[in-house]
Tab-separated table of C-alpha atoms and ligand atoms in Angstrom:
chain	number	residue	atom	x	y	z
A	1	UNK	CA	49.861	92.594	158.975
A	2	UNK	CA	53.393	94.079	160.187
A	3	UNK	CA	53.358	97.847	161.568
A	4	UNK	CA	55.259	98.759	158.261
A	5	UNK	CA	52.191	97.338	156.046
A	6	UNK	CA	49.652	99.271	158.448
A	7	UNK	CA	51.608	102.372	158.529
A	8	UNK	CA	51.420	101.726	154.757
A	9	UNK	CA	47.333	101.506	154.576
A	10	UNK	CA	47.256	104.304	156.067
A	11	UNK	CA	49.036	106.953	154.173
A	12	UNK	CA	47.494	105.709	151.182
A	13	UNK	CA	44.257	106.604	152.796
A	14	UNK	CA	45.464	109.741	153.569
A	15	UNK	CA	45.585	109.393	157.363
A	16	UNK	CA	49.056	108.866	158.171
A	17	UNK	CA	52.009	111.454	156.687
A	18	UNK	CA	54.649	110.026	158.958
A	19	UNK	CA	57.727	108.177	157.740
A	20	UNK	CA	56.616	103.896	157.048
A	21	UNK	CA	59.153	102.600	159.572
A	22	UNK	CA	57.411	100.020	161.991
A	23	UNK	CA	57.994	101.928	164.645
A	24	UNK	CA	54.185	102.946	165.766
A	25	UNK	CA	54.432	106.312	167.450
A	26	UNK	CA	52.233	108.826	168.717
A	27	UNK	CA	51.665	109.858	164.926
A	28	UNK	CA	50.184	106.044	163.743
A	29	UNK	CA	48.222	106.170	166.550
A	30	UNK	CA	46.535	109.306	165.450
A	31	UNK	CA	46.319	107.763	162.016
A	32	UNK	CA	44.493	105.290	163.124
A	33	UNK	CA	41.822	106.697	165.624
A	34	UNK	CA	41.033	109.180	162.859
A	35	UNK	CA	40.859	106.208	160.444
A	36	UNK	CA	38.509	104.404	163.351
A	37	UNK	CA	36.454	107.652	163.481
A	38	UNK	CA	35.617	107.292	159.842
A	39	UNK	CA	35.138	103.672	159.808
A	40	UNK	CA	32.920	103.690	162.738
A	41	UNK	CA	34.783	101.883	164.941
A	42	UNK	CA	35.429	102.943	168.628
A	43	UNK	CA	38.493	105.256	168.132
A	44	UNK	CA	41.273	103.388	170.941
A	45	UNK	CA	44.076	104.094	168.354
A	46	UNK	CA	44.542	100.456	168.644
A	47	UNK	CA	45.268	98.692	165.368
A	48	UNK	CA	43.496	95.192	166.414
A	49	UNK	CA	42.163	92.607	163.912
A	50	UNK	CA	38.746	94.942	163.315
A	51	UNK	CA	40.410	97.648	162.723
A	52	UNK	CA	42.511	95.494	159.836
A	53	UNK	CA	39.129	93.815	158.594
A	54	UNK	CA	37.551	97.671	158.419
A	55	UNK	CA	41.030	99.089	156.600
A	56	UNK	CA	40.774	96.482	153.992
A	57	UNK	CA	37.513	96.580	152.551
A	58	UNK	CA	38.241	100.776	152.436
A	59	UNK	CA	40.671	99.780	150.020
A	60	UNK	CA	39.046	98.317	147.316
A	61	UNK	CA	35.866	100.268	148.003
A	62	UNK	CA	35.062	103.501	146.849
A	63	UNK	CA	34.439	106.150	149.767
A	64	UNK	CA	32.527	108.279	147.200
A	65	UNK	CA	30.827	105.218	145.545
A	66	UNK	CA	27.508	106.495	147.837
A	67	UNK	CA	28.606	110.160	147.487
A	68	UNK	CA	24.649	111.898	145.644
A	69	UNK	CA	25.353	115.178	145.026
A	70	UNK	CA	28.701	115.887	144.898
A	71	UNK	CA	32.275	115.024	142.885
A	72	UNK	CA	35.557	115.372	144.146
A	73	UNK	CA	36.652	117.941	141.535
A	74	UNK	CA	33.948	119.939	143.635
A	75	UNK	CA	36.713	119.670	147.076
A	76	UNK	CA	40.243	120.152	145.038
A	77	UNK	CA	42.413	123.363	145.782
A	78	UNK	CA	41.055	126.167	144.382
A	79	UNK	CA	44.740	127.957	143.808
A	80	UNK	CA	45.352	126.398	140.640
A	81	UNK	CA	49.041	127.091	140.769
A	82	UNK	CA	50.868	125.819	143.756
A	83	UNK	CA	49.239	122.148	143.681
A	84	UNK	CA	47.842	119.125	141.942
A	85	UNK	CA	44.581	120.758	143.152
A	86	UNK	CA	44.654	117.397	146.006
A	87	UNK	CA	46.907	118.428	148.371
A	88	UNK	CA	45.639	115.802	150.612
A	89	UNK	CA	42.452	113.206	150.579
A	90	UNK	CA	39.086	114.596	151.651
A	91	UNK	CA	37.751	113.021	155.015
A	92	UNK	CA	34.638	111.129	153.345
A	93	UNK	CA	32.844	112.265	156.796
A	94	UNK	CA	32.561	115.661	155.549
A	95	UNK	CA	31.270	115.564	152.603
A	96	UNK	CA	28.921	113.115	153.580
A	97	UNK	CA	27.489	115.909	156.179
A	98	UNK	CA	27.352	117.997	153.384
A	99	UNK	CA	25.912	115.215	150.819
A	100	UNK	CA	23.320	115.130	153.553
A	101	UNK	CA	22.718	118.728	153.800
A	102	UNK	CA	22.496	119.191	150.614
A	103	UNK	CA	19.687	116.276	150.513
A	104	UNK	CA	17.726	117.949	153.306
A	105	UNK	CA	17.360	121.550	151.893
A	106	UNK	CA	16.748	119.838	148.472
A	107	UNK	CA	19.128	122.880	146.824
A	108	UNK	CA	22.348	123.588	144.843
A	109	UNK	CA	25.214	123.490	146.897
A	110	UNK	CA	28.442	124.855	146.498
A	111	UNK	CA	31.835	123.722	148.110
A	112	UNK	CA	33.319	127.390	148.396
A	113	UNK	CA	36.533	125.786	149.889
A	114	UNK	CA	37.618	122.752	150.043
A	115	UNK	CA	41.394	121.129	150.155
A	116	UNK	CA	43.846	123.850	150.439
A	117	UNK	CA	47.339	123.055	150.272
A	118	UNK	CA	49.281	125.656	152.288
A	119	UNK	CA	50.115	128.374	150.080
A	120	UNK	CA	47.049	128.677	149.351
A	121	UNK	CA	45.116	128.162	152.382
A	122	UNK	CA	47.885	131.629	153.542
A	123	UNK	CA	46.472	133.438	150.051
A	124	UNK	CA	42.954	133.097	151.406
A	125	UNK	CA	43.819	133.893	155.143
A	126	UNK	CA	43.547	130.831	156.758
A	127	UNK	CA	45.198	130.068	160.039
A	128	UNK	CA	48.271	127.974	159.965
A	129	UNK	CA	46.875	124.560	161.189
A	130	UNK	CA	43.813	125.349	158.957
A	131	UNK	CA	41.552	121.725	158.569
A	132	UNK	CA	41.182	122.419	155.258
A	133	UNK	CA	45.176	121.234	154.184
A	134	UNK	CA	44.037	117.966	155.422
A	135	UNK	CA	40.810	117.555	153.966
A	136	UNK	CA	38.752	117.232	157.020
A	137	UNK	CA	37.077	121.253	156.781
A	138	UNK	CA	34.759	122.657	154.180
A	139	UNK	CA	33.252	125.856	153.688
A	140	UNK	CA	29.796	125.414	152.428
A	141	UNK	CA	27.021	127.264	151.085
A	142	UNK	CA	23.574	126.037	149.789
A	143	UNK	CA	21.418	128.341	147.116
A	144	UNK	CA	18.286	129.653	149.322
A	145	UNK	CA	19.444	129.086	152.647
A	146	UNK	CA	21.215	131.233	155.187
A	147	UNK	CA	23.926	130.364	157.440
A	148	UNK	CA	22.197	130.674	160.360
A	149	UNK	CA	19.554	128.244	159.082
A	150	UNK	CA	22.436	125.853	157.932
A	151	UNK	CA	24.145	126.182	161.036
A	152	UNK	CA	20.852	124.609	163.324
A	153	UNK	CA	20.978	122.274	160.502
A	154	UNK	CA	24.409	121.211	161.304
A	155	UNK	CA	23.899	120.557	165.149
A	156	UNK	CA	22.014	117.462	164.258
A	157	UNK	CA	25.181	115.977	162.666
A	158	UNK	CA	27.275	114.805	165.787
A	159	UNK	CA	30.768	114.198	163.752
A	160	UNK	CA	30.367	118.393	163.020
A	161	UNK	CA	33.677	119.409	165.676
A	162	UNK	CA	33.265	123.077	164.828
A	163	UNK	CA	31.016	125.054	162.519
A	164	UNK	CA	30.533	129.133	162.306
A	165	UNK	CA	28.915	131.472	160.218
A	166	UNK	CA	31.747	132.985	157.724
A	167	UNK	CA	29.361	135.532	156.276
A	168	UNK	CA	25.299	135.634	155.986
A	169	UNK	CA	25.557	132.548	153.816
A	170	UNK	CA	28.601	130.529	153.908
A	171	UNK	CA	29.446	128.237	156.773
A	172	UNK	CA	32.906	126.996	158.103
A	173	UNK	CA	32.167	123.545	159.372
A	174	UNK	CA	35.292	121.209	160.233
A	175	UNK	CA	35.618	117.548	162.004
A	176	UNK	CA	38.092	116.125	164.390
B	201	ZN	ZN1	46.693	124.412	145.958
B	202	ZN	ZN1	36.776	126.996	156.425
């Protein structure tokens, strides 16, 4: 596989926004540990023969194939003006922590926000390097739970980077 091709794999993942030049800089190496991360491979930014094996089968299989509770229509934009409503892909790590959430309080969930491209991520207050424009930070909130209670939930989910309490029942929770 040449740099160009790998560069290639992974912008159409939604891990790389750089320019598909061969030349693999600081940005295709963050491309590719966060593509690592999600693949569970140790994340050495190194693009090795693994790392090809792991990028390939993503493509022809669906992330979401093992998704329970949730659709993807559920994580689009919410500003229903200023973009397609996908702004960028959702990290499949988060909304497997919340698939799983969801599963252990055995309640309706709702995505309050997911993908936000920038205009609307300012709208809603967001700071300016907000997770959410690149799909890897969700608000959540699930029916009969508060946050606190989802919070302690959350600790046992090691790929959670940073989750807070937004208000008594909503929860910010975001991964690297
Ligand atoms: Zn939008
Ligand atoms: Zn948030």
């Amino acid at each position: 596989m040449t740099l160009r091709q790998k560069q290639c794999l992974l912008m159409y993942l939604g891990y790389y926004d750089g320019p598909v030049d061969g030349i693999w800089g600081e940005r295709s190496r963050q491309a590719t540990m966060d593509f690592q991360h999600s693949a569970g491979l140790v994340p050495d930014g190194i693009f090795g023969q693994k790392t090809e094996e792991a990028i390939l089968k993503y493509i022809v299989a669906d992330p979401w194939a093992d998704i329970q509770f949730f659709t993807q229509a559920e994580f689009a934009c919410k500003c229903g003006a200023y973009c397609s409503g996908y702004p960028a892909r959702m990290d499949i790590r988060v909304v497997k922590i919340a698939d799983r959430a969801r599963a252990h309080f055995g309640a309706p969930a709702e995505v309050v926000s997911g993908l936000r491209c920038e205009v609307h991520n300012r709208n809603v207050g967001g700071v300016a390097n907000s997770r959410h424009m690149r799909g890897k930070a969700i608000d959540l909130r699930i029916r009969g739970v508060n946050a606190a209670q989802l919070l302690d939930y959350l600790e046992s989910e090691p790929e959670v980077r940073y989750a807070y309490a937004i208000n008594d029942t909503n929860v910010h929770l975001d991964v690297e």
